[in-house]
Structures are given as structure tokens and as C-alpha cells.
PDB file of C-alpha atoms in Angstrom:
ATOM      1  CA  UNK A   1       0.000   0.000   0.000  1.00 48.00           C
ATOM      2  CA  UNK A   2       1.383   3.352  -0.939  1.00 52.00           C
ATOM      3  CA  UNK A   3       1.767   6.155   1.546  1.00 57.00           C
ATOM      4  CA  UNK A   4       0.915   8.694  -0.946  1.00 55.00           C
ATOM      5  CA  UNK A   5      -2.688  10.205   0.026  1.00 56.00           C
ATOM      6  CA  UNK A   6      -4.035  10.999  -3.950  1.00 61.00           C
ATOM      7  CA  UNK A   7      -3.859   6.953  -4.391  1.00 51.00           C
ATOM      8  CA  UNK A   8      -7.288   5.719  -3.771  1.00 58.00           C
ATOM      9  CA  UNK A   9      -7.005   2.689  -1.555  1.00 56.00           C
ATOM     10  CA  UNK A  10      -7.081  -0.951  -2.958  1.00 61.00           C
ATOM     11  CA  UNK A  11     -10.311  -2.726  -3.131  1.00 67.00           C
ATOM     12  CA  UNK A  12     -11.208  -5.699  -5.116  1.00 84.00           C
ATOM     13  CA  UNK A  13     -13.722  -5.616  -7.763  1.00 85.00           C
ATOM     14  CA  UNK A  14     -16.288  -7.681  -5.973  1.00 86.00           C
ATOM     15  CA  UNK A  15     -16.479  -4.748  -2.914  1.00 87.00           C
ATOM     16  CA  UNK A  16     -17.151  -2.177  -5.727  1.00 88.00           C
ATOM     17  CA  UNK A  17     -20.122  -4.334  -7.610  1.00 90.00           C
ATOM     18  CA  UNK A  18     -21.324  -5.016  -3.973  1.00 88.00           C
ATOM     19  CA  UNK A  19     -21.200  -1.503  -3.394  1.00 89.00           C
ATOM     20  CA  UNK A  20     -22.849  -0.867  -6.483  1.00 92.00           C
ATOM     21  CA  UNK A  21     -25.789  -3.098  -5.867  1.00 93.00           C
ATOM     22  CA  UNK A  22     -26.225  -1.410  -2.491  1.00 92.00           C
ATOM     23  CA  UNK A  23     -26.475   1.644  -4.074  1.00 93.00           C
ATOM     24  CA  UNK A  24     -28.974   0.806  -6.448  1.00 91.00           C
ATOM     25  CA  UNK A  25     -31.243  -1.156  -3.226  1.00 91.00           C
ATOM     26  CA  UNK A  26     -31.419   1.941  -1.218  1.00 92.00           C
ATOM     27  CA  UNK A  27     -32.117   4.308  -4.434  1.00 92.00           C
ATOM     28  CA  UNK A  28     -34.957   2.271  -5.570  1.00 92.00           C
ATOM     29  CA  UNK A  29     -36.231   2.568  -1.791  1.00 91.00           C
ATOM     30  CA  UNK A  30     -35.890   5.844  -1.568  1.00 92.00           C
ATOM     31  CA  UNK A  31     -37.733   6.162  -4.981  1.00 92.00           C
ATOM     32  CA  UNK A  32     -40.267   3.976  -3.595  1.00 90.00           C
ATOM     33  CA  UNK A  33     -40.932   5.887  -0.565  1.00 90.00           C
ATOM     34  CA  UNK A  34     -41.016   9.338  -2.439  1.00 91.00           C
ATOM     35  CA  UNK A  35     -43.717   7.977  -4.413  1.00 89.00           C
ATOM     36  CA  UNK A  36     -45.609   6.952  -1.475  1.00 89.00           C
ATOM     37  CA  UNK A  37     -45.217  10.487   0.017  1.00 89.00           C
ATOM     38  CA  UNK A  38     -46.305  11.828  -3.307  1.00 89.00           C
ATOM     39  CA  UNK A  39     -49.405   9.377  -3.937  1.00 90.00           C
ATOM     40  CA  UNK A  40     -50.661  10.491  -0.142  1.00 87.00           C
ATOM     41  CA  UNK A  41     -50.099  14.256  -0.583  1.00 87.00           C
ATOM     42  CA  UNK A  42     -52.106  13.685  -3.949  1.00 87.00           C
ATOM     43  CA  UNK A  43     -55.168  11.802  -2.574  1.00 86.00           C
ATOM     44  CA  UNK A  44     -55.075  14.489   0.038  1.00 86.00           C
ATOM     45  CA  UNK A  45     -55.362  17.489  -2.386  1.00 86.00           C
ATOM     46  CA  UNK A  46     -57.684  15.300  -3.915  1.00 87.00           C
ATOM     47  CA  UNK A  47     -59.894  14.512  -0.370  1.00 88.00           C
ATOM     48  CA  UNK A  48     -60.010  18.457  -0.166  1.00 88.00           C
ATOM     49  CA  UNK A  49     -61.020  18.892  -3.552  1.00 90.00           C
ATOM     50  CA  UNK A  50     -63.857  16.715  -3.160  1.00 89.00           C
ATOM     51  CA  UNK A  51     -65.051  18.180   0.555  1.00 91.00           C
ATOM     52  CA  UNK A  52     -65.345  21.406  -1.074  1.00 93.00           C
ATOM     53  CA  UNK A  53     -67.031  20.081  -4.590  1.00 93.00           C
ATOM     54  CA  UNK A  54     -69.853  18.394  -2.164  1.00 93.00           C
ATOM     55  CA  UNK A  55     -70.404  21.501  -0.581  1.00 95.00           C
ATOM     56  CA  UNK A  56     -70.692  23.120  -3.763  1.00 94.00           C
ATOM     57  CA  UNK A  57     -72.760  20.729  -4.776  1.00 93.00           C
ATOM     58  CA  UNK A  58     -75.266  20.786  -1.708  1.00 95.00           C
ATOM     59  CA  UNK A  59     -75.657  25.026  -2.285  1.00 96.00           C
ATOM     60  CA  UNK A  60     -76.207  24.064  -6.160  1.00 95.00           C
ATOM     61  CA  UNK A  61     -79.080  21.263  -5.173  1.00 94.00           C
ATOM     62  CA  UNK A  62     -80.615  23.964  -2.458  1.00 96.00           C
ATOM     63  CA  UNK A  63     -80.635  26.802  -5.441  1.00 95.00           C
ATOM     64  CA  UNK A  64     -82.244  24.047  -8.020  1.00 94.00           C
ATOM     65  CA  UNK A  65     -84.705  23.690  -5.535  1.00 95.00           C
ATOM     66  CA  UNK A  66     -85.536  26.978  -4.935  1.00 96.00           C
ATOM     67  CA  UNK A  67     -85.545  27.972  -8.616  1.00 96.00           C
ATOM     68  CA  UNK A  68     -87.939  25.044  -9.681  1.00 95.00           C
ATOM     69  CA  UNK A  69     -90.431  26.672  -7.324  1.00 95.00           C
ATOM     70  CA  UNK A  70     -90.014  29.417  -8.665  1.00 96.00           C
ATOM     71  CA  UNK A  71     -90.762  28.357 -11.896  1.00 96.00           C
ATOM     72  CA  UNK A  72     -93.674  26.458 -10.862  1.00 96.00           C
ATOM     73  CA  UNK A  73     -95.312  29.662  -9.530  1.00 96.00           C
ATOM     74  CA  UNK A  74     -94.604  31.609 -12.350  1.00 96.00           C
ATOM     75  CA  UNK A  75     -96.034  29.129 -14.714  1.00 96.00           C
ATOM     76  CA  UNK A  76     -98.600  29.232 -12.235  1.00 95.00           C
ATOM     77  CA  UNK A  77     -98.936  33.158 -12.631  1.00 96.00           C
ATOM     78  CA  UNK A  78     -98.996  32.576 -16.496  1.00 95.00           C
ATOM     79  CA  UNK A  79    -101.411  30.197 -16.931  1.00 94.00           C
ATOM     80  CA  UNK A  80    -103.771  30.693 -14.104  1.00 94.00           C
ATOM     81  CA  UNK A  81    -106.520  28.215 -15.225  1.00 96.00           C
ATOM     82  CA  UNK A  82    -104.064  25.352 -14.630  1.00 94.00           C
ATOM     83  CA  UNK A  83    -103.662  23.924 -10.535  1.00 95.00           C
ATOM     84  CA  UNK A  84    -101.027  24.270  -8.994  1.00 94.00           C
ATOM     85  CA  UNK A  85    -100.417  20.875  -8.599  1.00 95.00           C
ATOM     86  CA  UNK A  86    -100.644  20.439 -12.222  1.00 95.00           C
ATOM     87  CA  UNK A  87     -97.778  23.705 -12.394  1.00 95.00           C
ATOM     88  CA  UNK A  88     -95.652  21.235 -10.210  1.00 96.00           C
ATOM     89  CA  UNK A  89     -95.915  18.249 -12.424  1.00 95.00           C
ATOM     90  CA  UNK A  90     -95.068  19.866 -15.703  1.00 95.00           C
ATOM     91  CA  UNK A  91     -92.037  21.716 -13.898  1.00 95.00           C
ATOM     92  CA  UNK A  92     -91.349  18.217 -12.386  1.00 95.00           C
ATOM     93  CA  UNK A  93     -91.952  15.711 -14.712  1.00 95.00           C
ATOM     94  CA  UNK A  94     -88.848  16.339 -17.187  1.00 95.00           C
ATOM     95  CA  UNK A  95     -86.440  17.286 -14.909  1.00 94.00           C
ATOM     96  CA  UNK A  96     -87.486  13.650 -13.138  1.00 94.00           C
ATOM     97  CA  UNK A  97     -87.115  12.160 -16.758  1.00 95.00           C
ATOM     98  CA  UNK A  98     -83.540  13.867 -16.688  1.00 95.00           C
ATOM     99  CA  UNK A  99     -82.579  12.363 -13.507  1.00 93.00           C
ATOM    100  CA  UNK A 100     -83.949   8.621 -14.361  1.00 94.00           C
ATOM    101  CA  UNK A 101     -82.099   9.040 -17.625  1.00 96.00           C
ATOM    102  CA  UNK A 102     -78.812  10.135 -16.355  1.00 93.00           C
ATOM    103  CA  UNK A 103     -79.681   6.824 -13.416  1.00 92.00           C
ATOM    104  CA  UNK A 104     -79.575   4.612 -15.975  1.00 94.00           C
ATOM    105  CA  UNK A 105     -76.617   5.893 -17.967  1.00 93.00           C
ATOM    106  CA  UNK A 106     -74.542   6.046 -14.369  1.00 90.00           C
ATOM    107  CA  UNK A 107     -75.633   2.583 -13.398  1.00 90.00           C
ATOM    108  CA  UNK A 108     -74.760   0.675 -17.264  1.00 89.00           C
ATOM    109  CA  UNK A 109     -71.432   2.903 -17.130  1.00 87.00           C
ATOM    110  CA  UNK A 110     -70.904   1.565 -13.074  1.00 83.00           C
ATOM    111  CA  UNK A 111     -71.487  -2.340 -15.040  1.00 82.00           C
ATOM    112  CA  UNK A 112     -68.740  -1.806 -17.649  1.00 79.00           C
ATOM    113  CA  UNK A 113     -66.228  -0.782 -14.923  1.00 69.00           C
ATOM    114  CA  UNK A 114     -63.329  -2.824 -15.387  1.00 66.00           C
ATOM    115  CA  UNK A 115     -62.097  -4.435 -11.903  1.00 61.00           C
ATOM    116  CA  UNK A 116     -59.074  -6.442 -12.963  1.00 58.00           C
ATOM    117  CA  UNK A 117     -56.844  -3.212 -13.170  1.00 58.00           C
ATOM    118  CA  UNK A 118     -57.461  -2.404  -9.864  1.00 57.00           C
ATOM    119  CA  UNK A 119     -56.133  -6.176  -8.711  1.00 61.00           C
ATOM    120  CA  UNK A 120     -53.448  -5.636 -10.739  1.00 60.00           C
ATOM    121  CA  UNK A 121     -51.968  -2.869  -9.068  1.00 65.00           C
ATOM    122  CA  UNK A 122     -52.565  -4.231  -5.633  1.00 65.00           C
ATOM    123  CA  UNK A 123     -50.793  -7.606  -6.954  1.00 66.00           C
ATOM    124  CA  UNK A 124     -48.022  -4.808  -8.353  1.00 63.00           C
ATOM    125  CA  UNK A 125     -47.921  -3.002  -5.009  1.00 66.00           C
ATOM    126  CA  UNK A 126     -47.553  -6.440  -3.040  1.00 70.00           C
ATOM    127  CA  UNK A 127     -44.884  -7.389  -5.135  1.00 65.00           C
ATOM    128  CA  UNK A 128     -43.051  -4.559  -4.777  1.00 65.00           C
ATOM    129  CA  UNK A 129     -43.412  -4.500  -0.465  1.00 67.00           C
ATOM    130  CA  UNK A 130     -42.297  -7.810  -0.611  1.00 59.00           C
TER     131      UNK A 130
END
């Protein structure tokens, strides 16, 4: 061994590969767990988004409400021969139509969800844990 301190010191080949392979261990763990952290601090943004979209959602459905009677009384003030009952059902009656419709279209879209991706990243996420 040479005294000379700009020699790096002797080490075998096998040490450096093993080093190597260390390396490479505790990057892809590191790259693991940064995903993690990245996947959680997305699904939170996410949770927040959709707190805030509900209670957008719950004024919208109060002011739909309170526009359809308003629209039922007008129709009422237009045609005042009809009933008001009768003002309600034509007000009602499509918009019910609308939400049976869009129902349906929800629930045959909800059938052609496809559940084997969702296995396959849980297999993939297993796989990579263990």
C-alpha cells in the first residue's frame, strides 16, 4: 500500500459491484418511498377537492330547488286556469325524466367498470413491499 494520500485505496472488484448493488437497493427505496409520500399528498389534495365540490354541490341542489319553485309559480302566474299541482308536475316531470335518464346511464357505465386493473396494481404493489 502506498503512503501517498491521492492513491485511492485498494479494493477488489467484488467490494465495488457489492457496493454498487447497495447503491442501487437503497435508491430504488428511496424512490419507492417518495412515491408513497407523493401518492398520499395527492389523494389528500384530492380529499379536499372533493369536501369542497360536495359543498358546492349541496348550495347548487338547495338553489335548483328553490328555482324550480319558482318556476312552478310563475307558470302558475302565467297560466292561471291550470292547478297548482298540475304547475308542479309539468315543472317536475322532465327534470325527473332527466334524472332517471342520467340513473340509468350512471348505473350501465358503473357495469362496464373494469375491476381487474385495480387487482393488478394491488398484486403490483404487493410485489413490490415484498
Amino acid at each position: 500500500m502506498s503512503n501517498d494520500p491521492k492513491t485511492p485505496p485498494e479494493s477488489s472488484v467484488m467490494e465495488l459491484i457489492g457496493g454498487i448493488i447497495t447503491d442501487v437497493h437503497l435508491l430504488i427505496r428511496q424512490q419507492l418511498a417518495l412515491s408513497r409520500h407523493e401518492i398520499k399528498s395527492e389523494l389528500g389534495h384530492a380529499q379536499s377537492a372533493g369536501y369542497l365540490m360536495a359543498i358546492g354541490l349541496t348550495i347548487v341542489a338547495m338553489g335548483s330547488v328553490l328555482l324550480c319553485g319558482m318556476l312552478v309559480h310563475l307558470l302558475a302566474l302565467m297560466a292561471p286556469q291550470l292547478p297548482l299541482w298540475g304547475c308542479y308536475g309539468i315543472v317536475g316531470a322532465p327534470i325527473a325524466v332527466l334524472g332517471a335518464i342520467l340513473c340509468m346511464v350512471g348505473i350501465q357505465r358503473f357495469g362496464n367498470f373494469n375491476t381487474a386493473t385495480v387487482g393488478l396494481t394491488h398484486d403490483l404493489k404487493e410485489k413490490l413491499d415484498g
